Structure formats: C-alpha cells, structure tokens
Coordinates of C-alpha atoms in Angstrom, one line a residue:
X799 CA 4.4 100.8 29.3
X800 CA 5.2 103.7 27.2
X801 CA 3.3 105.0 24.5
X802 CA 4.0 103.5 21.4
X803 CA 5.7 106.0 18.7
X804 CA 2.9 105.9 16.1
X805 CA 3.8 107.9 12.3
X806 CA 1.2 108.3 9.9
X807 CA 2.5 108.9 6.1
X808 CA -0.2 110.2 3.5
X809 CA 1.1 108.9 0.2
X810 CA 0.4 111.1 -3.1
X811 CA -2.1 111.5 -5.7
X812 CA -3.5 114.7 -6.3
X813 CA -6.9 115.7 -5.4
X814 CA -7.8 112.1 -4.2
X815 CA -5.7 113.5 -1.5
X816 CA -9.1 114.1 0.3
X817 CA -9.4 110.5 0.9
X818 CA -6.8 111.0 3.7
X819 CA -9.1 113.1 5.8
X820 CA -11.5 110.0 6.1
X821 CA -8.3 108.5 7.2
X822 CA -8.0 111.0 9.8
X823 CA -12.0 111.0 10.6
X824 CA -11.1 107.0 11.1
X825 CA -7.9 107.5 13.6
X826 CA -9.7 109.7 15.7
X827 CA -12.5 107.1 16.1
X828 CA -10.4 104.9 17.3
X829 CA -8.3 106.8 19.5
X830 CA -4.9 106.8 17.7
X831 CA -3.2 109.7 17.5
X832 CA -0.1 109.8 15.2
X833 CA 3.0 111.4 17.0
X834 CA 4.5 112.2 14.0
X835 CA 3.0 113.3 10.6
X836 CA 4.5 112.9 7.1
X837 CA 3.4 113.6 3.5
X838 CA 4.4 113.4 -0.2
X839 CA 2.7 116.0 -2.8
X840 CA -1.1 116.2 -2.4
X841 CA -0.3 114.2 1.0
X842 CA 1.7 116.4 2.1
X843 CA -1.3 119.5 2.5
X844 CA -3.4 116.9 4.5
X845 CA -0.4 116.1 6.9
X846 CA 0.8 119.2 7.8
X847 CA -2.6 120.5 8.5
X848 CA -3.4 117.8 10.8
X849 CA 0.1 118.8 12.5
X850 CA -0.9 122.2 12.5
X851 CA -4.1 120.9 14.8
X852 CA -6.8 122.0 12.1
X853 CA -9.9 119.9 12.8
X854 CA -10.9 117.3 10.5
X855 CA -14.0 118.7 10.1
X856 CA -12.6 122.1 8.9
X857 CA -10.8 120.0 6.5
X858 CA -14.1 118.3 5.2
X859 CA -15.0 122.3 4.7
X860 CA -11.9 123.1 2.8
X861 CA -11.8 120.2 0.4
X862 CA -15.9 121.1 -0.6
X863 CA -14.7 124.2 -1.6
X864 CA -13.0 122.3 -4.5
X865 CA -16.3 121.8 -5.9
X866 CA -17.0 125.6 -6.3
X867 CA -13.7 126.6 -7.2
X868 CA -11.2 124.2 -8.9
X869 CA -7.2 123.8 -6.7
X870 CA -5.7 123.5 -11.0
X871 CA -6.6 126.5 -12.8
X872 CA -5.0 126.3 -16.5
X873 CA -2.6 129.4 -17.0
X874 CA -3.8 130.3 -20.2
X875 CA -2.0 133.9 -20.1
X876 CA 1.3 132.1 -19.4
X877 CA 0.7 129.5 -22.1
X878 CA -0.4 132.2 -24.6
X879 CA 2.7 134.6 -24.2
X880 CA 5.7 132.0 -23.3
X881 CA 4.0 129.0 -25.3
X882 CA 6.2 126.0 -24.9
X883 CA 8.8 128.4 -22.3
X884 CA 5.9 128.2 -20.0
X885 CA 6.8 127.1 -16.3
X886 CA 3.8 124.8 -16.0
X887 CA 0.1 124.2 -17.4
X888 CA -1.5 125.1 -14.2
X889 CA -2.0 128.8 -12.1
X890 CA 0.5 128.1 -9.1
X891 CA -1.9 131.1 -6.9
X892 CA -4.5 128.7 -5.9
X893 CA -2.3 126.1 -4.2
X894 CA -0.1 128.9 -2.8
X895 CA -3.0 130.9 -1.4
X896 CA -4.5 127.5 0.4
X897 CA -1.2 127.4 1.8
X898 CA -0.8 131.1 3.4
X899 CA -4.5 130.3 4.9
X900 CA -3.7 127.1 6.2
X901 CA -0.2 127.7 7.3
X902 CA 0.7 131.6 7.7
X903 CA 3.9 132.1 8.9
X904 CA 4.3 128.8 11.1
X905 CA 7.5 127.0 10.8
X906 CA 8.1 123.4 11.5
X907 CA 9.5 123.6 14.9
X908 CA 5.9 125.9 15.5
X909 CA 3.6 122.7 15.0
X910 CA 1.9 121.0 17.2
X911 CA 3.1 118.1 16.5
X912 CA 6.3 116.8 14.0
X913 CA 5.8 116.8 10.6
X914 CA 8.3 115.9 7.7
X915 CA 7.3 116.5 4.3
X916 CA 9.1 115.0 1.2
X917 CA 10.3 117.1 -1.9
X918 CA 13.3 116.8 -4.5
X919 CA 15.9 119.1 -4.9
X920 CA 16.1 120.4 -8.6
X921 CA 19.6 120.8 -8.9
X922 CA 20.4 117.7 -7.0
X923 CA 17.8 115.8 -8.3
X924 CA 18.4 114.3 -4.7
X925 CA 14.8 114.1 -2.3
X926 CA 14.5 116.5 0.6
X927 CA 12.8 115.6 3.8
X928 CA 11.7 119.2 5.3
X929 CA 11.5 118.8 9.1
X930 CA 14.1 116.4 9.8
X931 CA 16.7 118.2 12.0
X932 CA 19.6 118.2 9.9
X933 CA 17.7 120.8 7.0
X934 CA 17.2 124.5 8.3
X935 CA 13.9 125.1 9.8
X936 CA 11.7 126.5 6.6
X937 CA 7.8 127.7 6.9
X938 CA 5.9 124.8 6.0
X939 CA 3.5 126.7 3.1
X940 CA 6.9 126.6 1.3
X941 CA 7.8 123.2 1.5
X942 CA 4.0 122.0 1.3
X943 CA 3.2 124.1 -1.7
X944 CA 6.5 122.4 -3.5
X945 CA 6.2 119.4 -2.3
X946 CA 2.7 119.4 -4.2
X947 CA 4.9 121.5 -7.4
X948 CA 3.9 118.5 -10.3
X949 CA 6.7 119.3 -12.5
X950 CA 5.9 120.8 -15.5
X951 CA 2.0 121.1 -14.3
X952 CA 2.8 123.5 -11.8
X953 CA 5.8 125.5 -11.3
X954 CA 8.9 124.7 -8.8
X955 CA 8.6 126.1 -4.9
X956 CA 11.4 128.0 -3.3
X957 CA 12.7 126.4 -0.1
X958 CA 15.3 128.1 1.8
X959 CA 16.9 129.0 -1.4
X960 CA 16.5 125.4 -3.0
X961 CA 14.2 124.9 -5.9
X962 CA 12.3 122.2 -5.4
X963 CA 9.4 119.8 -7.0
X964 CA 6.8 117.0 -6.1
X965 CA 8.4 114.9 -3.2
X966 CA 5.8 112.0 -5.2
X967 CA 9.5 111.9 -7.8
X968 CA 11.5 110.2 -5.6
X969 CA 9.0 109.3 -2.2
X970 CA 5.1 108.7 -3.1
X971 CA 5.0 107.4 0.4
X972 CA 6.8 109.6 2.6
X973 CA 8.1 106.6 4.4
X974 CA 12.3 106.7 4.6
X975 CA 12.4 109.8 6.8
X976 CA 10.2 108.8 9.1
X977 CA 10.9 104.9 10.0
X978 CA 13.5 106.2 13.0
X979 CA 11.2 108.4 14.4
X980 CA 8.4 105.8 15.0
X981 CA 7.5 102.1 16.7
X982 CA 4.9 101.2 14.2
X983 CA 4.0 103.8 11.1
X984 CA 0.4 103.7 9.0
X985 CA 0.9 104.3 5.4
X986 CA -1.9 105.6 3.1
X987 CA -1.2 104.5 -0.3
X988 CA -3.2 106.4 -3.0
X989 CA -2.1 104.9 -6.0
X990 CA -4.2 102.3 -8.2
X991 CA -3.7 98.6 -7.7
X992 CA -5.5 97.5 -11.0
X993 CA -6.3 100.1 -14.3
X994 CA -8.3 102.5 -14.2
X995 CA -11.7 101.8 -16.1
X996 CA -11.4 104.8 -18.4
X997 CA -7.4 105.2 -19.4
X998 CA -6.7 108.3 -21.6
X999 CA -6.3 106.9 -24.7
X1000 CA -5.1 109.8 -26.9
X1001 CA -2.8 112.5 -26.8
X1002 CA -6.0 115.3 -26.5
X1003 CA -5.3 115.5 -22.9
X1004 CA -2.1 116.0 -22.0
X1005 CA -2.0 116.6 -18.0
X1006 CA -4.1 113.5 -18.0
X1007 CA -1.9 111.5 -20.2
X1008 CA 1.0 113.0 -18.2
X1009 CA -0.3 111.5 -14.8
X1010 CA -1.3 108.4 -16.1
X1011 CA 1.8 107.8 -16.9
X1012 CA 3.5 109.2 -13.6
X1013 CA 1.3 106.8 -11.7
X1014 CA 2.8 103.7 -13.4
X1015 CA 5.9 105.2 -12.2
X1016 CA 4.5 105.7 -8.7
X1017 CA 2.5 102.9 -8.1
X1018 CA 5.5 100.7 -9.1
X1019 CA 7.6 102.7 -6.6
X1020 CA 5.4 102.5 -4.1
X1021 CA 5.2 98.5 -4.9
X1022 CA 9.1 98.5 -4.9
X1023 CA 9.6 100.4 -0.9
X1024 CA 7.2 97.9 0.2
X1025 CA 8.8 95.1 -1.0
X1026 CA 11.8 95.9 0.8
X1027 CA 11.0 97.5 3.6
X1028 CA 13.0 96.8 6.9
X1029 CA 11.7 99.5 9.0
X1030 CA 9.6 99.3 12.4
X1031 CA 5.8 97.1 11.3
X1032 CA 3.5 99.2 9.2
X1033 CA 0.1 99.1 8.2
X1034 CA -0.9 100.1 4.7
X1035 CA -4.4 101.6 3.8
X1036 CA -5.4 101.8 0.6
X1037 CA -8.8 103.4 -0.5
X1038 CA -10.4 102.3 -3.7
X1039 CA -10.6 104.9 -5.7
X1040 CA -9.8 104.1 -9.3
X1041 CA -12.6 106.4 -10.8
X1042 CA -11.2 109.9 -9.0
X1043 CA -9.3 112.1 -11.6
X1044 CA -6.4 113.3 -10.0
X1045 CA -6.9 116.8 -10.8
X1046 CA -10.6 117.2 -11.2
X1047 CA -11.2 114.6 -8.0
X1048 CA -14.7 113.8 -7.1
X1049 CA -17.3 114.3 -4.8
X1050 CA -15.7 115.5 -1.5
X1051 CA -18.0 113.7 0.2
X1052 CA -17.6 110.4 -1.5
X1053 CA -13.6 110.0 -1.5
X1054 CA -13.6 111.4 1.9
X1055 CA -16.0 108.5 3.2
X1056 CA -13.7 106.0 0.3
X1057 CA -10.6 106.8 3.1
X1058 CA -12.4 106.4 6.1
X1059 CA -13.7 102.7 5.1
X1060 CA -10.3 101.8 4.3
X1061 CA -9.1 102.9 7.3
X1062 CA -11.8 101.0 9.1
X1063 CA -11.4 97.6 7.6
X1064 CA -7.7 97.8 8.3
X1065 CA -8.3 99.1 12.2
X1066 CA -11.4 96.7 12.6
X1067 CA -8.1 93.7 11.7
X1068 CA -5.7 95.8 14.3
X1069 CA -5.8 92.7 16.3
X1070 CA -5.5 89.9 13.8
X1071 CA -2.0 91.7 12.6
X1072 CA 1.2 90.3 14.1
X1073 CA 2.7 94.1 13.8
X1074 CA 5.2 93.2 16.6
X1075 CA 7.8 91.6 14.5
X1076 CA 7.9 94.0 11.6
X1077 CA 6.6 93.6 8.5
X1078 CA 3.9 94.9 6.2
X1079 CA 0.3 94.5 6.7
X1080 CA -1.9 93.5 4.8
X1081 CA 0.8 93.2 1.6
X1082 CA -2.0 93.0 -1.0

C-alpha cells in the first residue's frame, strides 16, 4: 500500500513553542515522518526548521540559548523617541537574525520537505498560507519571521511586497491549508485548556495582559476549527503547560520534555483511535 500522506501542524504560542521539538523528539521515536510541515507564529520557526532537515537535537541547542539571551528584547530606544508612534514593544533583530541563521537564503521550493506557514495580510486583513502553490515562492525567514510578527509586540514582516502579521490572527493551528495535502494530519495545540494559575491581574504588564487576552481569542478559535472540522482524521496533542510565560518561556529542558510526553501518550493510543473515518482524536 502506499505511504500514508502524514501533515504535522505546530499550533502557536510564543516561546512554549519549544514544546514542539519534544513533539518532534517523539515522531522520530516512533518512526513517523510528516510529509508535509505546517506552522502558525512561534509554530511556524519549529516547522520550517524541521523542513529545512535541522536535527532535533540542534534545535534542543538553539532553544537553550534562550536562557542566556532572551528571543523579546524591549525596544526601549524606539519607545523612548516615537512613544506611542512606536511599531512594537519588542527589538524585531533577535527573531530576524534566528531567522537568517536558520534559513539563509532558502526558498520554499528549496526545502526538503513541504512546508506552508500561516500569516495575515495587513491590508487585506485576509490570512496567507506561504508555500501553497498559488502565492509566489518567498524565502521562508520572511514569511517565518512575520508569521511570528505579534502585532503591536513586534513589528509587521515584508513578504513579497505584502505586509504581514502573526498567522496565530486568523490560524493558531495552521490546519486549513494543509487538510488537501494530507491522509491523516497531527495537530499540536499550544493553547491552555483551563486558566492559568497566576492570570495578570493588573494593567502593570501590558505585553502580558495583551497575550492573555489574545489567548482567549485563540484558544476559543482553536476550540471553534475543531469543532467543525471535516478534513482527513487528525490527532491533536496538547502539552500541559499552563505555567510557561509566553514570552519569558521556561526551562528548555522542561517544556521540551512537556511535548514529548504529550506526544507519547497520544502515539502510545495510535491503535485504540478509529482515525480511518475522520474525525478528531482525542476531542478533550
């Protein structure tokens, strides 16, 4: 029989985005290997670097750098001069410069494997799947980088001369593009099912109080594409990580392993799933 069409979609969520290289770590165990990749926002980095072939354990490396040097550095010089004309909170040269390293020049039809990664069009406020054949063939640091652009935390990307923002707007889960290009797709879902134990409770913080409040929004979109999905089965892995900030993360180490045991209790169930007749799996 031919080899089942497997997509893997990494969901957003800032830097718990590490948690989908224990996803990877997990996949690999097992023997699955994704024939197509897909990402929204912090997903998207992961994704297209596992596209690009880049080891998981070089991605272990990467994401302990985070620890030495943070990904958000506040823009104070930005803030200071343009006050409240400022194009984000945050220094857009970390994220850009991860994405030269990672990426270089390499376009999409370069990878080793397909990749799509979600964005929104500014002007159009309409969302943008980069590496689907009917958009121009763009480097993916480009579309990476503003697919991870948080709107007003970090400043818009340039795409083939579209301005563009977080693909985590409009797609946290990366998943319309990519349920005709695949027979069964894993999602990675990032968001948090249940509160967080320590919600921002004043207006001291605003970044923080911004996300919170974007992760309502996502988690109930998220909630809303799985209710209705019609697409080929699809499992759903969701690490617990309710305690990871989204822009000061974690321990590497810990949210990595949080992915990989997520992914393992769903694969160690592979069997007990009835993925041939569609569906979502597990739902809750």
């Amino acid at each position: 029989m031919p080899r089942p069409r497997i997509a893997l979609a990494l969901g957003s969520g800032g830097l718990k985005n590490m948690a989908h290289v224990g996803v990877l770590h997990a996949l690999e165990e097992a023997e699955i290997r994704p024939t197509v990749y897909a990402g929204s926002s912090a997903g998207a980095l992961v994704a297209a670097a596992a596209a690009h072939g880049i080891a998981v354990g070089a991605m272990e490396s990467i994401a302990d750098r985070f620890r030495r040097k943070p990904l958000f550095q506040i823009d104070f010089f930005s803030l200071v001069r343009h006050g409240l004309r400022a194009r984000a909170v945050y220094r857009s040269e970390p994220l850009r410069e991860l994405c030269a390293e990672l990426f270089g020049d390499v376009t999409f039809n370069e990878l080793r494997t397909p990749l799509v990664v979600s964005s929104v069009d500014v002007e159009s406020s309409a969302p943008l799947w980069w590496g689907v054949p009917s958009l121009p063939d763009v480097p993916v640091a480009d579309a990476v980088y503003a697919s991870c652009a948080m709107p007003g935390l970090l400043p818009p990307g340039l795409v083939c001369g579209r301005v563009c923002i977080d693909g985590g707007v409009l797609d946290p889960l990366a998943l319309r593009a990519v349920a005709p290009l695949a027979d069964l797709v894993i999602a990675v879902v990032l968001d948090s099912t249940s509160p967080p134990a320590r919600a921002p409770r004043t207006l001291s913080a605003a970044p923080t109080l911004w996300w919170h409040a974007q992760s309502i929004v996502t988690r109930d979109l998220g909630r809303h594409t799985l209710a209705l999905w019609d697409g080929p089965p699809l499992l759903v892995i969701r690490p617990h990580l309710h305690d990871v900030h989204f822009l000061r993360g974690a321990d590497p180490n810990r949210v990595i392993q949080a992915g990989y045991e997520a992914a393992r209790r769903v694969l160690d169930r592979w069997d007990g799933f009835a993925v041939s007749a569609g569906g979502v799996y597990p739902m809750s």
